[in-house]
Amino acid sequence: MAKIKPSKGAPYARILGVGGYRPTRVVPNEVILETIDSSDEWIRSRSGIETRHWASDEETVAAMSIEASGKAIADAGISAEQIGGVIVSTVSHFKQTPAVATGIADKLGTAKAAAFDISAGCAGFGYGLTLAKGMIVEGSAEYVLVIGVERLSDLTDLEDRATAFLFGDGAGAVVVGPSQEPAIGPTVWGSEGDKSDTIKQTVAWTDYRDGTVEKFPAITQEGQAVFRWAVFEMAKVAQQALDAAGISVDDLDVFIPHQANVRIIDSMVKTLKLPEHVTVARDIRTTGNTSAASIPLAMERLLATGEAKSGDTALVIGFGAGLVYAATVVTLP
């Protein structure tokens, strides 16, 4: 029996660079109030959102990804030719095939990098990060680009009072590369498909195509059910990620949860009993909920503003449609 040669990858992996792109159009709550019966005070108190960014026709999923990726590659101090894998997490690329990742890999100038899309909703960045880590340790790539990108304005029902104010557009990207010491902890991830109806697309594309419905598909959710699940169950997952990494809340410098809702974030902070010294990302206030893009965008902003610094230990957790989740501890680039 022939023996397969073992893979020779790096002992560990780490995030080496981060980049973000927010569309130029800033949309205040007043614009949302043109189509729903609500108030600026209600939106802020329920979600924490003051403004969000909506993409123009030119700011496509691919275009935003390329902008964010270019910044991440420059931040990592490598060239695009060194990228061996491109992973794009998105639910708002409307071509079933080819994967948007392939065009992004080509436009960036990678040397025929492996490229594919994943659909894991708001946990997509965590899923992509875990896959990238595995590729580097396994030895199939030296550097992997992980992108979270959404144009959720295309999937927003502006007459749905429960969701019209939530969603924004944007792209965040990180370069993951080799490390001589652990810098991305074990991932605690999973799914609860029995709760999949709590966040979903309103109707299938085929229903719209066949004329069964006239309204374009949108994202809808059962707000209270999602809130309870996120607050109570995801705090447990976050703690499991800390335990898996072998650290306590006192060892943390930064907490970067999915930017779903400020009340969810604040409740998780309280449940986890995070110390005062831990910086908490609340990028949702001016960016909205950008699903797969929210964690890398929040990470990029914290580093850019100096609220977090290179080498900080951060707990990241994404959770959303599916219901799916992924949490891990990372060293910031």
Coordinates of C-alpha atoms in Angstrom, one line a residue:
M1 CA 0.0 0.0 0.0
A2 CA 1.4 3.3 -1.1
K3 CA 1.9 5.9 1.6
I4 CA 0.7 9.5 0.9
K5 CA 3.3 12.1 1.6
P6 CA 2.2 14.3 4.6
S7 CA 1.3 17.9 4.1
K8 CA 3.8 20.5 5.1
G9 CA 2.1 23.6 6.2
A10 CA 2.8 26.3 8.8
P11 CA 2.6 25.3 12.5
Y12 CA -0.1 27.9 13.1
A13 CA -1.9 30.7 11.3
R14 CA -2.6 34.4 12.1
I15 CA -4.4 37.5 10.7
L16 CA -1.7 39.6 9.0
G17 CA -3.7 42.5 7.6
V18 CA -7.2 43.9 7.5
G19 CA -9.1 46.2 5.1
G20 CA -12.5 47.6 4.8
Y21 CA -14.8 49.4 2.3
R22 CA -17.9 51.4 3.1
P23 CA -20.0 52.8 0.2
T24 CA -19.9 56.5 -0.2
R25 CA -23.7 57.0 0.3
V26 CA -24.6 57.5 4.0
V27 CA -28.2 56.9 4.8
P28 CA -29.7 58.4 8.0
N29 CA -32.7 57.1 9.8
E30 CA -34.8 59.9 8.3
V31 CA -34.6 58.2 4.9
I32 CA -35.9 54.9 6.3
L33 CA -38.8 56.8 8.0
E34 CA -40.1 57.7 4.6
T35 CA -41.4 54.2 4.1
I36 CA -42.2 52.9 7.6
D37 CA -44.3 54.2 10.5
S38 CA -41.6 54.7 13.2
S39 CA -39.3 57.3 14.6
D40 CA -35.6 58.0 14.8
E41 CA -35.8 57.6 18.6
W42 CA -37.4 54.1 18.2
I43 CA -34.8 52.9 15.7
R44 CA -31.9 54.1 17.9
S45 CA -33.4 52.6 21.0
R46 CA -34.2 49.3 19.4
S47 CA -31.0 48.8 17.4
G48 CA -28.5 51.6 18.1
I49 CA -28.4 52.4 14.4
E50 CA -28.0 56.1 13.4
T51 CA -26.8 55.7 9.8
R52 CA -25.9 53.0 7.4
H53 CA -24.1 52.9 4.0
W54 CA -25.9 51.9 0.8
A55 CA -24.1 50.9 -2.4
S56 CA -24.5 52.6 -5.7
D57 CA -24.8 50.7 -9.0
E58 CA -21.0 50.8 -9.4
E59 CA -20.3 49.6 -5.9
T60 CA -20.9 45.9 -6.6
V61 CA -20.1 43.0 -4.4
A62 CA -17.0 42.4 -6.5
A63 CA -16.0 46.1 -6.6
M64 CA -16.3 46.6 -2.8
S65 CA -14.5 43.3 -2.2
I66 CA -11.6 44.4 -4.4
E67 CA -11.2 47.7 -2.6
A68 CA -11.2 46.1 0.9
S69 CA -8.9 43.3 -0.2
G70 CA -6.4 45.7 -1.7
K71 CA -6.1 47.4 1.7
A72 CA -5.8 44.1 3.5
I73 CA -3.0 42.9 1.2
A74 CA -1.1 46.2 1.6
D75 CA -1.6 46.0 5.4
A76 CA -0.2 42.5 5.4
G77 CA 2.9 43.6 3.5
I78 CA 2.6 40.9 0.8
S79 CA 1.8 40.9 -2.9
A80 CA -1.4 39.6 -4.5
E81 CA 0.6 37.0 -6.3
Q82 CA 1.3 35.3 -3.0
I83 CA -2.3 34.8 -2.2
G84 CA -3.1 31.1 -2.6
G85 CA -6.8 31.2 -1.7
V86 CA -9.7 33.6 -1.8
I87 CA -12.8 32.9 0.3
V88 CA -15.8 35.1 -0.1
S89 CA -18.7 35.0 2.4
T90 CA -21.8 36.6 1.0
V91 CA -25.6 36.1 0.6
S92 CA -26.1 39.0 -1.8
H93 CA -24.2 37.9 -4.9
F94 CA -27.0 37.3 -7.3
K95 CA -25.3 35.1 -9.8
Q96 CA -25.5 31.4 -8.8
T97 CA -22.4 30.7 -10.8
P98 CA -19.5 31.4 -11.2
A99 CA -18.5 32.2 -7.7
V100 CA -17.7 35.9 -7.3
A101 CA -14.5 34.9 -5.6
T102 CA -13.0 33.8 -8.9
G103 CA -13.4 37.2 -10.5
I104 CA -12.0 38.9 -7.4
A105 CA -9.0 36.6 -7.4
D106 CA -8.3 37.4 -11.1
K107 CA -8.8 41.2 -10.7
L108 CA -6.5 41.4 -7.7
G109 CA -3.7 39.7 -9.7
T110 CA -3.4 36.4 -7.7
A111 CA -1.5 33.6 -9.4
K112 CA -4.6 31.4 -10.1
A113 CA -5.5 31.2 -6.4
A114 CA -8.2 28.7 -5.3
A115 CA -11.4 30.7 -5.1
F116 CA -14.8 30.0 -3.8
D117 CA -17.9 31.5 -2.1
I118 CA -19.6 30.4 1.1
S119 CA -23.1 31.2 2.4
A120 CA -23.1 31.2 6.2
G121 CA -24.9 34.5 6.8
C122 CA -23.7 36.6 9.6
A123 CA -21.3 33.8 10.8
G124 CA -19.7 33.7 7.4
F125 CA -16.5 35.6 8.3
G126 CA -15.9 33.1 11.2
Y127 CA -16.5 30.2 8.8
G128 CA -14.1 31.6 6.2
L129 CA -11.4 32.4 8.8
T130 CA -11.6 28.8 10.1
L131 CA -11.2 27.4 6.5
A132 CA -8.3 29.7 5.8
K133 CA -6.5 28.6 9.0
G134 CA -7.0 25.0 7.9
M135 CA -5.6 25.7 4.4
I136 CA -2.5 27.3 5.8
V137 CA -1.8 24.7 8.5
E138 CA -2.5 21.9 6.0
G139 CA -0.1 23.4 3.5
S140 CA -2.4 24.0 0.5
A141 CA -1.8 27.8 0.7
E142 CA 0.7 30.1 2.3
Y143 CA -1.7 33.2 2.4
V144 CA -5.4 33.2 2.2
L145 CA -7.7 36.2 1.7
V146 CA -11.0 36.0 3.6
I147 CA -13.7 38.5 2.5
G148 CA -17.1 39.3 4.1
V149 CA -19.2 41.4 1.7
E150 CA -22.8 42.3 1.4
R151 CA -25.2 44.5 -0.6
L152 CA -28.1 43.9 1.8
S153 CA -29.9 47.0 0.5
D154 CA -30.8 44.8 -2.5
L155 CA -32.5 42.4 -0.1
T156 CA -34.3 44.9 2.1
D157 CA -38.0 45.4 2.1
L158 CA -38.3 49.1 2.9
E159 CA -41.9 48.7 4.0
D160 CA -41.0 46.0 6.6
R161 CA -41.0 47.8 9.9
A162 CA -39.1 45.0 11.6
T163 CA -36.1 45.1 9.2
A164 CA -36.1 48.2 7.0
F165 CA -33.8 50.1 9.3
L166 CA -31.3 47.2 10.0
F167 CA -29.3 46.5 6.9
G168 CA -26.3 48.2 5.3
D169 CA -23.7 47.5 2.6
G170 CA -19.9 47.1 2.7
A171 CA -16.9 44.8 2.5
G172 CA -14.3 43.7 5.0
A173 CA -11.2 41.5 4.3
V174 CA -8.3 40.0 6.1
V175 CA -5.2 38.2 5.0
V176 CA -4.4 35.1 6.9
G177 CA -0.9 33.7 6.8
P178 CA 1.7 31.5 8.6
S179 CA 2.6 32.0 12.2
Q180 CA 5.1 30.4 14.6
E181 CA 2.8 30.7 17.5
P182 CA -1.0 30.3 18.0
A183 CA -2.8 33.4 16.9
I184 CA -6.2 32.0 15.8
G185 CA -7.8 29.9 18.5
P186 CA -10.0 26.8 18.0
T187 CA -13.4 27.7 16.5
V188 CA -16.6 26.9 18.3
W189 CA -19.2 26.7 15.5
G190 CA -22.4 25.0 14.6
S191 CA -26.0 25.3 13.4
E192 CA -29.5 25.1 14.7
G193 CA -31.6 24.4 11.6
D194 CA -34.7 23.8 13.6
K195 CA -34.8 27.6 14.1
S196 CA -34.1 28.5 10.4
D197 CA -37.4 30.2 9.9
T198 CA -36.5 33.0 12.4
I199 CA -34.2 34.6 9.8
K200 CA -34.9 33.9 6.2
Q201 CA -35.5 35.0 2.6
T202 CA -39.2 35.8 2.2
V203 CA -39.8 33.6 -0.9
A204 CA -37.6 31.5 -3.3
W205 CA -36.2 33.1 -6.4
T206 CA -38.3 30.6 -8.4
D207 CA -41.5 31.9 -6.9
Y208 CA -40.6 35.4 -8.1
R209 CA -39.5 34.1 -11.5
D210 CA -42.7 32.1 -12.0
G211 CA -44.9 35.0 -11.0
T212 CA -46.2 33.3 -7.9
V213 CA -45.3 36.5 -6.0
E214 CA -44.9 40.0 -7.4
K215 CA -42.6 41.4 -4.7
F216 CA -38.9 40.9 -5.0
P217 CA -37.5 38.5 -2.3
A218 CA -36.1 40.2 0.9
I219 CA -34.7 39.2 4.2
T220 CA -37.1 39.0 7.1
Q221 CA -36.8 37.9 10.7
E222 CA -38.7 37.2 14.0
G223 CA -37.0 39.9 16.0
Q224 CA -37.8 38.8 19.5
A225 CA -36.9 35.1 18.8
V226 CA -33.6 36.1 17.3
F227 CA -32.8 38.5 20.2
R228 CA -33.5 35.8 22.8
W229 CA -31.4 33.2 21.0
A230 CA -28.5 35.6 20.4
V231 CA -28.4 36.9 24.0
F232 CA -28.7 33.6 25.8
E233 CA -27.2 31.0 23.5
M234 CA -24.4 33.1 21.9
A235 CA -23.0 34.2 25.2
K236 CA -22.5 30.5 26.0
V237 CA -20.8 30.0 22.6
A238 CA -18.5 33.0 23.3
Q239 CA -17.5 31.5 26.6
Q240 CA -16.8 28.2 25.0
A241 CA -14.5 29.9 22.6
L242 CA -12.6 31.5 25.4
D243 CA -12.3 28.2 27.2
A244 CA -11.1 26.5 24.0
A245 CA -8.4 29.1 23.6
G246 CA -7.4 28.7 27.3
I247 CA -8.0 32.2 28.3
S248 CA -10.5 34.1 30.5
V249 CA -12.4 37.4 30.0
D250 CA -9.6 39.1 32.1
D251 CA -7.1 38.2 29.3
L252 CA -9.2 39.8 26.6
D253 CA -8.4 43.2 25.1
V254 CA -11.2 43.5 22.5
F255 CA -14.6 42.0 21.9
I256 CA -15.8 42.1 18.3
P257 CA -19.3 40.5 18.0
H258 CA -21.4 40.5 14.9
Q259 CA -22.9 43.9 14.6
A260 CA -26.6 42.9 14.7
N261 CA -28.0 45.1 17.4
V262 CA -26.5 47.2 20.1
R263 CA -28.9 45.8 22.7
I264 CA -27.7 42.3 21.8
I265 CA -24.0 43.4 22.1
D266 CA -24.6 45.1 25.5
S267 CA -26.5 42.1 26.8
M268 CA -23.6 39.8 25.8
V269 CA -21.1 42.1 27.5
K270 CA -23.1 41.9 30.7
T271 CA -23.7 38.1 30.5
L272 CA -20.0 37.4 29.8
K273 CA -19.1 39.9 32.6
L274 CA -16.4 41.6 30.5
P275 CA -14.1 43.8 32.5
E276 CA -14.1 47.6 31.9
H277 CA -10.8 47.5 30.1
V278 CA -12.1 45.4 27.2
T279 CA -12.9 47.5 24.1
V280 CA -16.2 46.6 22.6
A281 CA -17.0 47.1 18.9
R282 CA -20.2 49.0 18.3
D283 CA -19.7 49.8 14.6
I284 CA -23.3 49.1 14.0
R285 CA -24.2 52.7 15.0
T286 CA -22.9 54.1 11.7
T287 CA -22.6 51.0 9.5
G288 CA -25.8 49.1 10.2
N289 CA -26.0 45.3 10.1
T290 CA -23.7 44.2 7.2
S291 CA -24.0 40.4 7.9
A292 CA -20.7 38.7 6.8
A293 CA -18.9 42.0 6.5
S294 CA -19.7 43.3 10.0
I295 CA -16.8 41.7 12.0
P296 CA -13.9 42.6 9.6
L297 CA -15.4 46.1 9.1
A298 CA -15.6 46.6 12.9
M299 CA -12.1 45.2 13.3
E300 CA -10.7 47.5 10.7
R301 CA -12.3 50.6 12.3
L302 CA -11.1 49.7 15.8
L303 CA -7.5 49.5 14.6
A304 CA -7.8 52.6 12.4
T305 CA -9.1 54.7 15.3
G306 CA -6.6 53.3 17.8
E307 CA -9.3 51.9 20.0
A308 CA -7.6 48.5 19.4
K309 CA -3.9 47.9 18.6
S310 CA -1.8 45.3 16.9
G311 CA -1.2 42.3 19.1
D312 CA -4.4 42.7 21.1
T313 CA -6.3 39.6 22.0
A314 CA -9.8 39.7 20.6
L315 CA -12.9 37.5 20.9
V316 CA -14.9 37.4 17.7
I317 CA -18.3 35.8 17.2
G318 CA -20.7 35.8 14.3
F319 CA -24.3 34.5 14.4
G320 CA -27.3 34.7 12.2
A321 CA -29.5 33.1 9.5
G322 CA -29.5 29.3 9.5
L323 CA -29.2 29.6 12.5
V324 CA -25.5 29.4 12.4
Y325 CA -22.7 30.6 14.6
A326 CA -18.9 30.7 14.8
A327 CA -16.6 32.1 17.6
T328 CA -12.9 32.2 18.1
V329 CA -10.1 34.1 19.8
V330 CA -7.6 35.9 17.6
T331 CA -4.5 38.1 17.9
L332 CA -5.2 41.4 16.0
P333 CA -2.8 42.2 13.1

